[in-house]
CSV table of C-alpha atoms in Angstrom, one decimal:
chain,number,residue,atom,x,y,z
A,288,MET,CA,-41.1,0.6,-2.6
A,289,SER,CA,-38.5,0.3,-5.3
A,290,SER,CA,-39.5,3.7,-6.8
A,291,LYS,CA,-39.1,5.4,-3.3
A,292,ILE,CA,-35.7,3.9,-2.8
A,293,GLY,CA,-34.8,4.8,-6.3
A,294,ILE,CA,-35.5,8.5,-5.6
A,295,ILE,CA,-33.3,8.4,-2.5
A,296,ILE,CA,-30.5,6.7,-4.4
A,297,SER,CA,-30.7,9.2,-7.3
A,298,ARG,CA,-30.7,12.2,-4.9
A,299,GLU,CA,-27.7,10.9,-2.9
A,300,TYR,CA,-25.8,10.0,-6.0
A,301,LEU,CA,-26.4,13.1,-8.1
A,302,GLU,CA,-25.9,15.5,-5.2
A,303,ARG,CA,-22.3,14.1,-4.8
A,304,VAL,CA,-21.1,13.4,-8.3
A,305,SER,CA,-22.2,16.8,-9.5
A,306,LYS,CA,-19.9,18.6,-6.9
A,307,LYS,CA,-16.7,20.2,-8.2
A,308,SER,CA,-14.8,18.6,-5.4
A,309,PHE,CA,-15.8,15.1,-6.6
A,310,ILE,CA,-14.8,15.9,-10.2
A,311,ILE,CA,-11.5,17.5,-9.2
A,312,THR,CA,-10.4,14.6,-6.9
A,313,THR,CA,-11.5,12.0,-9.3
A,314,LEU,CA,-9.4,13.4,-12.1
A,315,LEU,CA,-6.4,14.5,-9.9
A,316,VAL,CA,-5.8,11.4,-7.8
A,317,PRO,CA,-4.8,9.1,-10.7
A,318,ILE,CA,-2.5,11.9,-12.0
A,319,ILE,CA,-1.0,12.3,-8.5
A,320,MET,CA,-0.5,8.5,-8.1
A,321,LEU,CA,1.2,8.2,-11.5
A,322,ALA,CA,3.4,11.2,-10.7
A,323,LEU,CA,4.4,9.7,-7.4
A,324,MET,CA,5.3,6.5,-9.2
A,325,ALA,CA,7.4,8.3,-11.8
A,326,LEU,CA,8.9,10.8,-9.3
A,327,PRO,CA,11.9,8.7,-8.2
A,328,THR,CA,12.9,8.0,-11.8
A,329,VAL,CA,12.6,11.7,-12.7
A,330,LEU,CA,14.6,12.8,-9.6
A,331,MET,CA,17.3,10.3,-10.5
A,332,VAL,CA,17.6,11.7,-14.0
A,333,PHE,CA,17.8,15.4,-12.9
A,334,HIS,CA,19.6,14.9,-9.7
A,335,GLU,CA,23.1,16.4,-9.7
A,336,ASN,CA,25.4,14.6,-7.3
A,337,ASP,CA,27.5,16.7,-5.0
A,338,THR,CA,31.3,16.2,-4.9
A,339,TYR,CA,32.8,15.1,-1.6
A,340,ASN,CA,36.4,15.3,-0.6
A,341,TYR,CA,37.7,13.2,2.3
A,342,ALA,CA,41.1,13.1,4.0
A,343,VAL,CA,42.1,9.5,4.8
A,344,ILE,CA,44.2,8.8,7.9
A,345,ASP,CA,45.1,5.1,7.4
A,346,ASN,CA,46.9,4.0,10.5
A,347,SER,CA,47.0,0.4,9.2
A,348,GLY,CA,48.6,1.3,5.9
A,349,LYS,CA,46.5,-1.4,4.2
A,350,ILE,CA,43.1,0.1,3.3
A,351,ALA,CA,44.0,3.5,1.7
A,352,PRO,CA,45.2,2.0,-1.6
A,353,TYR,CA,41.8,0.4,-2.2
A,354,LEU,CA,39.9,3.7,-1.7
A,355,ASP,CA,39.6,4.6,-5.4
A,356,SER,CA,38.2,8.1,-6.1
A,357,SER,CA,35.2,8.7,-8.3
A,358,GLU,CA,33.6,11.7,-9.9
A,359,THR,CA,31.6,12.4,-6.8
A,360,LEU,CA,33.8,11.0,-4.1
A,361,HIS,CA,37.5,11.9,-3.7
A,362,PHE,CA,40.0,10.4,-1.2
A,363,THR,CA,43.3,12.0,-0.2
A,364,ASP,CA,45.7,9.9,1.8
A,365,THR,CA,47.4,12.0,4.5
A,366,ASN,CA,49.6,11.5,7.5
A,367,VAL,CA,48.8,14.8,9.4
A,368,PRO,CA,47.3,14.5,12.9
A,369,LEU,CA,43.5,14.3,13.2
A,370,ASP,CA,43.2,17.8,14.8
A,371,SER,CA,45.1,19.3,11.9
A,372,ALA,CA,42.9,17.5,9.4
A,373,LYS,CA,39.8,18.7,11.2
A,374,ALA,CA,40.9,22.3,10.8
A,375,ASP,CA,41.5,21.9,7.0
A,376,GLU,CA,38.3,23.3,5.4
A,377,ASN,CA,39.4,21.9,2.0
A,378,PHE,CA,38.0,18.6,3.1
A,379,ASP,CA,34.4,17.7,3.7
A,380,GLY,CA,35.4,15.2,6.3
A,381,ILE,CA,38.1,12.9,7.6
A,382,LEU,CA,38.1,9.1,7.4
A,383,VAL,CA,40.2,7.5,10.2
A,384,ILE,CA,41.1,3.9,9.9
A,385,GLY,CA,42.5,2.0,12.9
A,386,SER,CA,45.8,0.1,12.9
A,387,ASP,CA,44.0,-3.2,13.7
A,388,ILE,CA,41.3,-2.8,11.0
A,389,LEU,CA,41.9,-6.3,9.6
A,390,GLU,CA,41.2,-7.9,12.9
A,391,ASN,CA,38.7,-5.3,14.1
A,392,PRO,CA,36.6,-4.1,11.1
A,393,SER,CA,34.6,-1.7,13.4
A,394,ASN,CA,37.7,0.4,14.1
A,395,VAL,CA,36.7,3.1,11.6
A,396,ALA,CA,35.6,6.7,12.3
A,397,LEU,CA,34.1,9.2,9.9
A,398,TYR,CA,34.2,12.9,10.8
A,399,ASN,CA,32.0,15.3,8.7
A,400,HIS,CA,32.1,19.1,8.7
A,401,ASP,CA,28.4,19.2,7.6
A,402,ALA,CA,25.5,16.8,7.7
A,403,GLY,CA,26.6,13.3,6.4
A,404,SER,CA,25.3,11.6,3.3
A,405,ILE,CA,23.8,8.2,3.5
A,406,ASP,CA,25.1,7.3,0.0
A,407,VAL,CA,28.6,8.5,0.9
A,408,GLU,CA,28.7,6.5,4.1
A,409,SER,CA,27.3,3.4,2.3
A,410,THR,CA,30.0,3.7,-0.5
A,411,ILE,CA,32.8,4.1,2.0
A,412,THR,CA,31.6,1.2,4.1
A,413,SER,CA,31.4,-1.0,1.0
A,414,LYS,CA,34.9,0.0,-0.2
A,415,ILE,CA,36.5,-0.7,3.3
A,416,LYS,CA,34.6,-4.1,3.5
A,417,ASN,CA,36.0,-5.2,0.1
A,418,ALA,CA,39.5,-4.0,1.0
A,419,ILE,CA,39.5,-6.0,4.3
A,420,GLU,CA,38.2,-9.1,2.5
A,421,THR,CA,40.9,-8.8,-0.2
A,422,GLU,CA,43.7,-8.4,2.4
A,423,ARG,CA,42.4,-11.3,4.4
A,424,LEU,CA,42.4,-13.5,1.3
A,425,LYS,CA,45.9,-12.5,0.5
A,426,ALA,CA,47.0,-14.1,3.7
A,427,TYR,CA,46.2,-17.5,2.3
A,428,ASN,CA,48.9,-17.1,-0.4
A,429,ILE,CA,46.8,-18.8,-3.1
A,430,GLU,CA,48.0,-18.0,-6.6
A,431,ASN,CA,45.5,-16.2,-9.0
A,432,LEU,CA,43.0,-16.0,-6.1
A,433,SER,CA,41.2,-13.0,-7.6
A,434,GLN,CA,40.8,-14.8,-11.0
A,435,ILE,CA,39.5,-17.9,-9.3
A,436,LEU,CA,36.9,-15.9,-7.3
A,437,ASP,CA,35.7,-14.1,-10.4
A,438,GLU,CA,35.3,-17.4,-12.2
A,439,VAL,CA,33.5,-19.0,-9.3
A,440,ASN,CA,31.2,-16.1,-8.7
A,441,ALA,CA,27.6,-16.8,-10.0
A,442,ASP,CA,24.7,-14.4,-10.4
A,443,VAL,CA,21.6,-16.6,-9.8
A,444,GLN,CA,18.2,-15.3,-10.9
A,445,ILE,CA,15.3,-17.6,-10.3
A,446,ALA,CA,12.4,-17.7,-12.8
A,447,THR,CA,9.3,-18.2,-10.8
A,448,TYR,CA,6.2,-19.8,-12.3
A,449,ARG,CA,2.8,-20.4,-10.7
A,450,ILE,CA,1.0,-23.7,-11.1
A,451,SER,CA,-2.8,-23.3,-11.2
A,452,LYS,CA,-4.4,-25.2,-8.3
A,453,ASP,CA,-7.6,-25.4,-10.4
A,454,THR,CA,-6.2,-26.8,-13.7
A,455,GLY,CA,-2.7,-28.0,-12.6
A,456,GLU,CA,-1.2,-26.2,-15.6
A,457,GLU,CA,1.8,-23.9,-15.6
A,458,GLU,CA,0.8,-20.2,-15.7
A,459,ALA,CA,2.8,-17.1,-16.5
A,460,SER,CA,5.9,-16.1,-14.8
A,461,THR,CA,5.1,-14.0,-11.7
A,462,SER,CA,6.9,-11.5,-9.5
A,463,SER,CA,6.3,-11.9,-5.8
A,464,MET,CA,7.4,-8.4,-5.1
A,465,ALA,CA,5.0,-7.0,-7.8
A,466,ASN,CA,2.2,-9.1,-6.3
A,467,PHE,CA,3.0,-7.9,-2.8
A,468,MET,CA,3.0,-4.2,-3.9
A,469,ILE,CA,-0.2,-4.6,-5.9
A,470,GLY,CA,-1.9,-6.3,-3.0
A,471,LEU,CA,-0.9,-3.6,-0.6
A,472,ALA,CA,-1.9,-0.8,-2.9
A,473,VAL,CA,-5.4,-2.3,-3.5
A,474,SER,CA,-5.8,-3.0,0.2
A,475,PHE,CA,-5.0,0.7,1.0
A,476,ILE,CA,-7.5,1.9,-1.6
A,477,LEU,CA,-10.2,-0.3,0.0
A,478,TYR,CA,-9.2,0.8,3.5
A,479,MET,CA,-9.5,4.5,2.4
A,480,PHE,CA,-12.8,4.1,0.6
A,481,LEU,CA,-14.5,2.1,3.4
A,482,ILE,CA,-13.6,4.8,6.0
A,483,ILE,CA,-14.3,7.8,3.8
A,484,TYR,CA,-17.5,6.7,2.2
A,485,GLY,CA,-18.8,5.0,5.4
A,486,GLN,CA,-18.3,8.2,7.3
A,487,MET,CA,-20.0,10.1,4.5
A,488,VAL,CA,-23.2,8.0,5.1
A,489,MET,CA,-23.0,8.7,8.8
A,490,THR,CA,-22.4,12.4,8.4
A,491,SER,CA,-25.3,12.7,5.9
A,492,ILE,CA,-27.7,11.1,8.4
A,493,ILE,CA,-26.5,13.3,11.3
A,494,GLU,CA,-26.9,16.5,9.2
A,495,GLU,CA,-30.4,15.6,8.1
A,496,LYS,CA,-31.3,14.5,11.6
A,497,ASN,CA,-30.2,17.9,13.1
A,498,ASN,CA,-32.1,19.8,10.4
A,499,ARG,CA,-35.2,17.7,11.2
A,500,VAL,CA,-35.4,16.7,7.6
A,501,LEU,CA,-35.7,13.0,8.5
A,502,GLU,CA,-38.9,13.6,10.4
A,503,ILE,CA,-40.5,14.9,7.2
A,504,VAL,CA,-39.0,12.3,4.9
A,505,VAL,CA,-40.1,9.3,7.0
A,506,SER,CA,-43.7,10.4,6.7
A,507,SER,CA,-43.7,9.1,3.1
A,508,ILE,CA,-41.0,6.4,3.3
A,509,LYS,CA,-40.1,3.7,5.8
A,510,PRO,CA,-36.9,4.3,7.8
A,511,GLU,CA,-35.4,1.1,6.5
A,512,GLN,CA,-36.0,2.2,2.9
A,513,LEU,CA,-34.5,5.6,3.6
A,514,MET,CA,-31.4,4.0,5.1
A,515,MET,CA,-30.9,1.6,2.2
A,516,GLY,CA,-31.4,4.4,-0.3
A,517,LYS,CA,-28.7,6.4,1.3
A,518,ILE,CA,-26.3,3.5,1.5
A,519,LEU,CA,-26.8,2.5,-2.1
A,520,GLY,CA,-26.7,6.0,-3.4
A,521,ILE,CA,-23.4,6.8,-1.7
A,522,GLY,CA,-22.1,3.4,-2.7
A,523,LEU,CA,-22.7,4.2,-6.3
A,524,VAL,CA,-20.6,7.3,-5.9
A,525,ALA,CA,-17.7,5.2,-4.6
A,526,ILE,CA,-18.0,2.7,-7.4
A,527,THR,CA,-18.1,5.5,-10.0
A,528,GLN,CA,-15.0,7.1,-8.6
A,529,ILE,CA,-13.0,3.9,-8.4
A,530,ALA,CA,-14.2,2.8,-11.9
A,531,ILE,CA,-12.9,6.1,-13.4
A,532,TRP,CA,-9.6,5.7,-11.6
A,533,ALA,CA,-9.2,2.2,-12.8
A,534,VAL,CA,-9.8,3.2,-16.5
A,535,LEU,CA,-7.5,6.2,-16.2
A,536,ILE,CA,-4.7,4.3,-14.6
A,537,MET,CA,-4.9,1.4,-17.0
A,538,VAL,CA,-4.9,3.7,-20.0
A,539,SER,CA,-2.1,5.8,-18.6
A,540,VAL,CA,0.1,2.8,-17.7
A,541,GLY,CA,-0.5,1.2,-21.1
A,542,ALA,CA,0.7,4.4,-22.7
A,543,ILE,CA,3.4,5.6,-20.4
A,544,ILE,CA,5.3,2.4,-19.5
A,545,PRO,CA,6.1,1.4,-23.2
A,546,ALA,CA,7.2,5.0,-23.8
A,547,LEU,CA,9.6,5.1,-20.9
A,548,LEU,CA,11.2,1.7,-21.2
A,549,PRO,CA,14.1,1.0,-23.6
A,550,ALA,CA,13.5,-1.2,-26.6
A,551,GLU,CA,15.6,-4.0,-25.2
A,552,THR,CA,13.5,-4.1,-22.0
A,553,LEU,CA,10.3,-4.2,-24.0
A,554,ALA,CA,11.7,-7.1,-26.0
A,555,ASP,CA,12.5,-9.0,-22.9
A,556,VAL,CA,9.0,-8.4,-21.5
A,557,SER,CA,7.5,-9.7,-24.7
A,558,ALA,CA,9.7,-12.7,-24.7
A,559,MET,CA,8.8,-13.5,-21.1
A,560,ASN,CA,5.1,-13.2,-21.8
A,561,ALA,CA,5.6,-15.6,-24.7
A,562,GLY,CA,7.4,-18.1,-22.5
A,563,GLN,CA,10.8,-17.5,-24.2
A,564,ALA,CA,14.2,-16.8,-22.7
A,565,ILE,CA,15.1,-13.2,-22.0
A,566,SER,CA,18.5,-11.6,-23.0
A,567,ALA,CA,21.6,-12.6,-21.0
A,568,GLY,CA,22.4,-10.1,-18.3
A,569,SER,CA,18.9,-8.7,-18.0
A,570,ASP,CA,17.4,-8.3,-14.5
A,571,ILE,CA,14.8,-11.0,-14.5
A,572,GLU,CA,13.0,-9.5,-11.4
A,573,THR,CA,12.6,-6.2,-13.1
A,574,ILE,CA,11.4,-7.8,-16.3
A,575,ARG,CA,9.0,-10.0,-14.4
A,576,THR,CA,7.6,-7.0,-12.5
A,577,ILE,CA,7.0,-5.0,-15.6
A,578,SER,CA,5.4,-8.1,-17.2
A,579,THR,CA,3.0,-8.3,-14.2
A,580,LEU,CA,2.1,-4.7,-14.3
A,581,THR,CA,1.4,-4.7,-18.0
A,582,ASN,CA,-0.6,-8.0,-18.0
A,583,PHE,CA,-4.0,-6.4,-18.4
A,584,GLY,CA,-5.8,-9.8,-18.0
A,585,GLN,CA,-4.3,-10.1,-14.5
A,586,VAL,CA,-4.8,-6.4,-13.7
A,587,GLY,CA,-8.4,-6.6,-15.0
A,588,MET,CA,-9.1,-9.6,-12.8
A,589,ILE,CA,-7.7,-7.8,-9.7
A,590,LEU,CA,-9.8,-4.7,-10.5
A,591,THR,CA,-13.0,-6.8,-10.9
A,592,TYR,CA,-12.5,-8.5,-7.5
A,593,MET,CA,-11.6,-5.1,-6.0
A,594,VAL,CA,-15.0,-3.6,-7.1
A,595,ILE,CA,-16.8,-6.7,-5.7
A,596,PHE,CA,-15.1,-6.5,-2.4
A,597,LEU,CA,-15.6,-2.7,-2.3
A,598,ILE,CA,-19.3,-3.1,-2.8
A,599,GLY,CA,-19.6,-5.8,-0.2
A,600,GLY,CA,-17.3,-4.1,2.3
A,601,PHE,CA,-19.0,-0.7,1.8
A,602,LEU,CA,-22.5,-2.2,2.3
A,603,LEU,CA,-21.4,-4.0,5.5
A,604,TYR,CA,-19.6,-1.0,7.1
A,605,SER,CA,-22.0,1.7,5.8
A,606,SER,CA,-24.9,-0.1,7.5
A,607,ILE,CA,-22.9,0.2,10.8
A,608,TYR,CA,-22.1,3.8,10.1
A,609,ALA,CA,-25.8,4.5,9.3
A,610,ALA,CA,-26.8,3.0,12.7
A,611,ILE,CA,-24.2,5.1,14.5
A,612,GLY,CA,-25.3,8.3,12.6
A,613,SER,CA,-29.0,7.7,13.5
A,614,ALA,CA,-28.1,7.2,17.2
A,615,VAL,CA,-26.3,10.5,17.8
A,616,ASP,CA,-26.9,14.2,17.3
A,617,ASN,CA,-23.4,15.5,16.4
A,618,ILE,CA,-20.0,14.4,15.0
A,619,GLN,CA,-18.3,14.6,18.4
A,620,ASP,CA,-20.6,11.9,19.9
A,621,ALA,CA,-20.3,9.8,16.7
A,622,SER,CA,-16.5,9.9,16.8
A,623,GLN,CA,-16.6,7.8,20.0
A,624,LEU,CA,-19.0,5.2,18.7
A,625,GLN,CA,-17.5,4.9,15.3
A,626,SER,CA,-14.5,3.1,16.7
A,627,ILE,CA,-16.8,0.0,16.5
A,628,ALA,CA,-16.6,0.3,12.7
A,629,ILE,CA,-13.1,1.7,12.3
A,630,MET,CA,-11.3,-0.9,14.4
A,631,PRO,CA,-11.9,-3.9,12.2
A,632,ILE,CA,-10.9,-1.9,9.1
A,633,VAL,CA,-7.7,-0.8,10.8
A,634,ILE,CA,-6.9,-4.3,11.9
A,635,GLY,CA,-7.4,-5.6,8.4
A,636,PHE,CA,-5.1,-3.0,6.9
A,637,VAL,CA,-2.4,-3.5,9.6
A,638,CYS,CA,-2.4,-7.2,9.0
A,639,ALA,CA,-2.1,-6.7,5.2
A,640,THR,CA,1.7,-6.7,5.3
A,641,VAL,CA,1.9,-10.0,7.3
A,642,VAL,CA,-0.7,-11.6,5.0
A,643,GLY,CA,1.2,-10.4,1.9
A,644,MET,CA,4.4,-12.0,3.2
A,645,GLU,CA,2.8,-15.4,3.7
A,646,PRO,CA,-0.4,-15.4,1.6
A,647,ASN,CA,-1.1,-19.1,2.0
A,648,SER,CA,-0.6,-19.4,5.8
A,649,THR,CA,-3.4,-20.5,8.0
A,650,LEU,CA,-3.6,-17.0,9.5
A,651,ALA,CA,-3.9,-15.4,6.1
A,652,VAL,CA,-6.6,-17.7,5.0
A,653,VAL,CA,-8.7,-17.3,8.2
A,654,LEU,CA,-8.4,-13.5,8.2
A,655,SER,CA,-9.3,-13.2,4.5
A,656,MET,CA,-12.5,-15.2,5.2
A,657,ILE,CA,-13.7,-13.1,8.1
A,658,PRO,CA,-16.1,-10.6,6.6
A,659,PHE,CA,-15.0,-7.6,8.6
A,660,THR,CA,-11.4,-8.0,7.4
A,661,SER,CA,-11.8,-9.9,4.1
A,662,PRO,CA,-12.2,-6.8,1.8
A,663,MET,CA,-8.6,-5.7,2.6
A,664,LEU,CA,-6.9,-9.1,3.2
A,665,MET,CA,-8.4,-11.2,0.4
A,666,MET,CA,-7.3,-8.5,-2.0
A,667,VAL,CA,-3.7,-8.9,-0.7
A,668,ARG,CA,-3.8,-12.6,-1.5
A,669,ILE,CA,-5.6,-12.6,-4.9
A,670,PRO,CA,-2.6,-11.3,-7.0
A,671,TYR,CA,-0.7,-14.4,-5.9
A,672,GLY,CA,-3.1,-16.7,-7.7
A,673,ILE,CA,-4.9,-18.4,-4.9
A,674,PRO,CA,-7.6,-21.1,-5.6
A,675,ALA,CA,-10.7,-19.6,-7.2
A,676,TRP,CA,-13.0,-21.0,-4.5
A,677,GLU,CA,-11.4,-19.0,-1.7
A,678,PRO,CA,-12.4,-15.5,-2.9
A,679,ILE,CA,-15.8,-16.8,-3.9
A,680,VAL,CA,-16.5,-18.2,-0.4
A,681,SER,CA,-15.1,-15.0,1.1
A,682,ILE,CA,-17.5,-12.9,-1.1
A,683,ILE,CA,-20.5,-15.1,-0.1
A,684,LEU,CA,-19.7,-14.7,3.6
A,685,LEU,CA,-19.2,-11.0,3.2
A,686,PHE,CA,-22.6,-10.4,1.6
A,687,LEU,CA,-24.4,-12.8,4.0
A,688,THR,CA,-22.9,-10.8,6.9
A,689,PHE,CA,-24.1,-7.6,5.2
A,690,ILE,CA,-27.7,-8.9,5.1
A,691,LEU,CA,-27.5,-9.7,8.8
A,692,MET,CA,-25.9,-6.4,9.7
A,693,VAL,CA,-28.3,-4.3,7.7
A,694,TRP,CA,-31.2,-6.0,9.4
A,695,ILE,CA,-29.7,-5.1,12.8
A,696,ALA,CA,-28.8,-1.6,11.7
A,697,ALA,CA,-32.3,-1.0,10.3
A,698,LYS,CA,-33.8,-1.7,13.7
A,699,ILE,CA,-31.4,0.7,15.4
A,700,TYR,CA,-31.9,3.3,12.6
A,701,ARG,CA,-35.7,3.4,12.9
A,702,VAL,CA,-35.5,4.1,16.7
A,703,GLY,CA,-32.4,6.3,16.6
A,704,ILE,CA,-33.6,8.9,14.0
A,705,PHE,CA,-36.3,10.0,16.5
A,706,MET,CA,-33.9,10.2,19.5
A,707,TYR,CA,-32.5,13.6,20.4
A,708,GLY,CA,-30.4,15.1,23.2
A,709,LYS,CA,-28.7,11.9,24.5
A,710,LYS,CA,-25.8,9.8,23.3
A,711,PRO,CA,-26.9,6.1,23.6
A,712,THR,CA,-24.6,3.5,25.2
A,713,ILE,CA,-23.7,0.2,23.6
A,714,LYS,CA,-26.2,-1.5,25.9
A,715,GLU,CA,-29.0,0.8,24.6
A,716,LEU,CA,-28.1,0.2,21.0
A,717,ILE,CA,-28.3,-3.6,21.6
A,718,ARG,CA,-31.7,-3.1,23.2
A,719,TRP,CA,-32.9,-1.0,20.2
A,720,ALA,CA,-31.8,-3.8,17.9
A,721,ARG,CA,-34.0,-6.3,19.8
A,722,TYR,CA,-37.1,-4.2,19.3
A,723,LYS,CA,-39.7,-5.9,17.1
């Protein structure tokens, strides 16, 4: 039995990993992911800001003095009528400030000759806001008010530490934003793999069924063994690909991040990892995020859980896809039935953002324990440092559900592979599962 399944596994695995498409995508995807991560920084470095010239019609006479020009944004105070200013092509636009701006801050209009810029609008809004607040404070006639406000102003940055629920000891400083983004990224990867490789199992069965290959193969191997061989073989392809990605990304991050960061930032990261104070004025959230991303112990733990949940989730959903593939004759009929498998995966991914916002809520715990959504949602929670028993219980429930589902799928599979010319209903699939 084991040798027959081994032959099927070897055939399904080698057929796919030897394809050029597998090799190309396996090598290119990590490069594309790293390029997308670095793209915003590169664009900021090479981006040349355009220069904008705006005429300012300040009917209040209070705001224009506060509109300081910069290298990219120039303001020219003018008293000409609005229609005349609109006709002047030397300006990119006209800023009109109402006479009651201090009482009605919304009485501002911006006229652009071309498409507006979000950055420009945001800058102008900020300047007018600060000008209105300054003028309003002057009305209180408090001496040295600006100095007082500068001295009172405080830039608070909270250092967040996680206390282990298992040992009660203080763990490393964490970044909630980094944990959130890592959780969502891993959830998306699992979402993508479960659908792509699950459909691969289904498509393989449909193609062999249409070619009547299965009728020949089942003469020397049981249908249940054939189904398990296909599931395990394609599952190994998924594990191989994600393992290569994990190694490439970890090596690239370990080499690229230190090369891109200034020496002062690297020193702050090292100080934070050692439990020491970082430099005054440093952005603690940025330092904490970099520390989280370069903590290979934490990243390694996340990747380990990801592989385990990938295996469990794939085995669970591929058994459903295998049953669907055996029950139909073409992809069109399968697309209607596969909503049974796709819907829980989509629900899990859609709920990932909510779970990431509140990883310890009752809803998050319950959804991360349900086997059909746990691969995506438990991986969103794990970066936050949840109790160790929770992912373990979730994994046990996931694999127990797989055993039950593969038993049901095997019954449908052994009947479905010999059925041609008719798309079964859900009721008929249930009846097939009840056959002894």
